Amino acid sequence: MSAPRKAAVASPSHGRTGIGRLLGIAVLALLLAAAALAFAAWRDYRQFADAPLSLEADTTLDIARGTSYRQIVRTLRREGHTRAAPFYWRLLDRQMGVSGRLHAGEYALPVGITPRQLLAKMAAGEVVQHQFTIVDGWTFRQLRVALAQETGLRQTLTIASDDEIAAQLGLADVGAEGCCLPETYAWIKGESDLDVLRRAAAAMRRTLDELWAARVPDLPLKSPYEALILASIVEKETGIASERAEVAGVFVRRLRIGMRLQTDPTVIYGLGEGYTGRLRRRDLDGDTPYNTYTRAGLPPTPIALPGRAAIAATLAPAGGDALYFVAYGDGSGRHEFSATLAEHNRAVARYLERLRR
C-alpha cells in the first residue's frame, strides 16, 4: 500500500508576489492614465497657444496703463476673443515670462493672430501706429482743420488761438505759420494734437537748419526764417518739381535788385477770408502787409507750409536772367519764364490766347 499524499499548502511568498504584481499593474495603469491625461492637456494647451483667437474681423485691443495680466485675460474672454480657461493663459505666461513686461496701448488684432503672437506683440510694445499727413502748401489754418478731424487723437487745441499754439511750440517770436514741416507723422492712441505739431515743428527746425547751412553764397536772405518765407511763396507758385529752382531764381534776382516780388499767392493770403476765388484789380491795388505788388521785399511771415523740396530750391536757386514768369494756361501747371518785360508781355498774350481757345 502506498503512503497517503499530503495536501498542498500555498506558500506565503507566492501570495505576496501575486498581490505585488496586481499592485504594479494598477500603478502602471494609473501612471499611463496620468501620462495620457497630461499628454492630452499639453496637446490642448499647445493647440490653444498656437491656434487663432476667435475673431470675426480685424479689431483692436485697448489696454489702459496699470491693467494686470489677469484683467487682460478677462477682457479677451468678455469680448469673446477666447474661450480658453484662464489656467491656459497663466501657463502661457509662465512659458513666455511676459506678464510683467506687457505695455499699455492700442494693439491690432488681425484675424488669425494667436495668443502667443498677441503676448509677444504686447511684450514688445508694438502698438498701433496711426498716420497723419501734412500736405505741402497747406496754411496753418488748413493744418488745424485736418488735425481736428483726426479720430482718436486727443484734441487739446480746439479753442486755442494760433498765437497760443505758437507759444506752446516755442514759436512765440515768429508765429506758427509755415513752421511745421509737411510730412507724414505717426501717432499712437493717447497722444494729442499738440504732440503731432511739436514733432512737425521740430522736423521743420532740423530741415531748415540743415539746408540753411548748405545754402549757396550771397543770397539776399538774412536768416533761415526769411528763407522759410520765400520758400512758402515758391511752394504756392508752382507744383512742378522741375520749376521750383527756376521760380526761386526769379524771386532771388528780384530781391537783389530791389524789384517787387509781385506774386499773387501773397495777395491771396493777405485777403484771408475776403478772398472769393478770383483776384480782382482792386485786390492787387489794395495795400496789406502781404501785398507784394504794393510793398517791396518779403511779406512779414510765411504764407503756407513749404515742403523740403521748396526750401532746398529757395536756398539753391537756378541761375539765369529771368525776372518774370506766367502760366502756360494749358492746364499743365507749367510756366513760361522771361528776362525782359517785353518778353513777359508777349508770354502773357500767349497765355490769354490759350485761355480763349
Coordinates of C-alpha atoms in Angstrom, one line a residue, residues 234 241-250 313-314 316-319:
V234 CA 7.9 129.2 -54.1
A241 CA 9.2 119.9 -59.2
S242 CA 11.5 120.9 -62.0
E243 CA 10.3 124.5 -61.9
R244 CA 10.9 125.2 -58.2
A245 CA 14.5 126.3 -58.5
E246 CA 13.6 128.5 -61.6
V247 CA 10.8 130.2 -59.7
A248 CA 13.1 130.7 -56.7
G249 CA 15.8 132.2 -59.0
V250 CA 13.3 134.8 -60.3
A313 CA 15.2 125.1 -54.2
T314 CA 15.0 128.5 -52.4
A316 CA 19.9 126.8 -54.2
P317 CA 18.0 128.7 -56.8
A318 CA 18.6 128.2 -60.6
G319 CA 20.9 130.7 -62.3

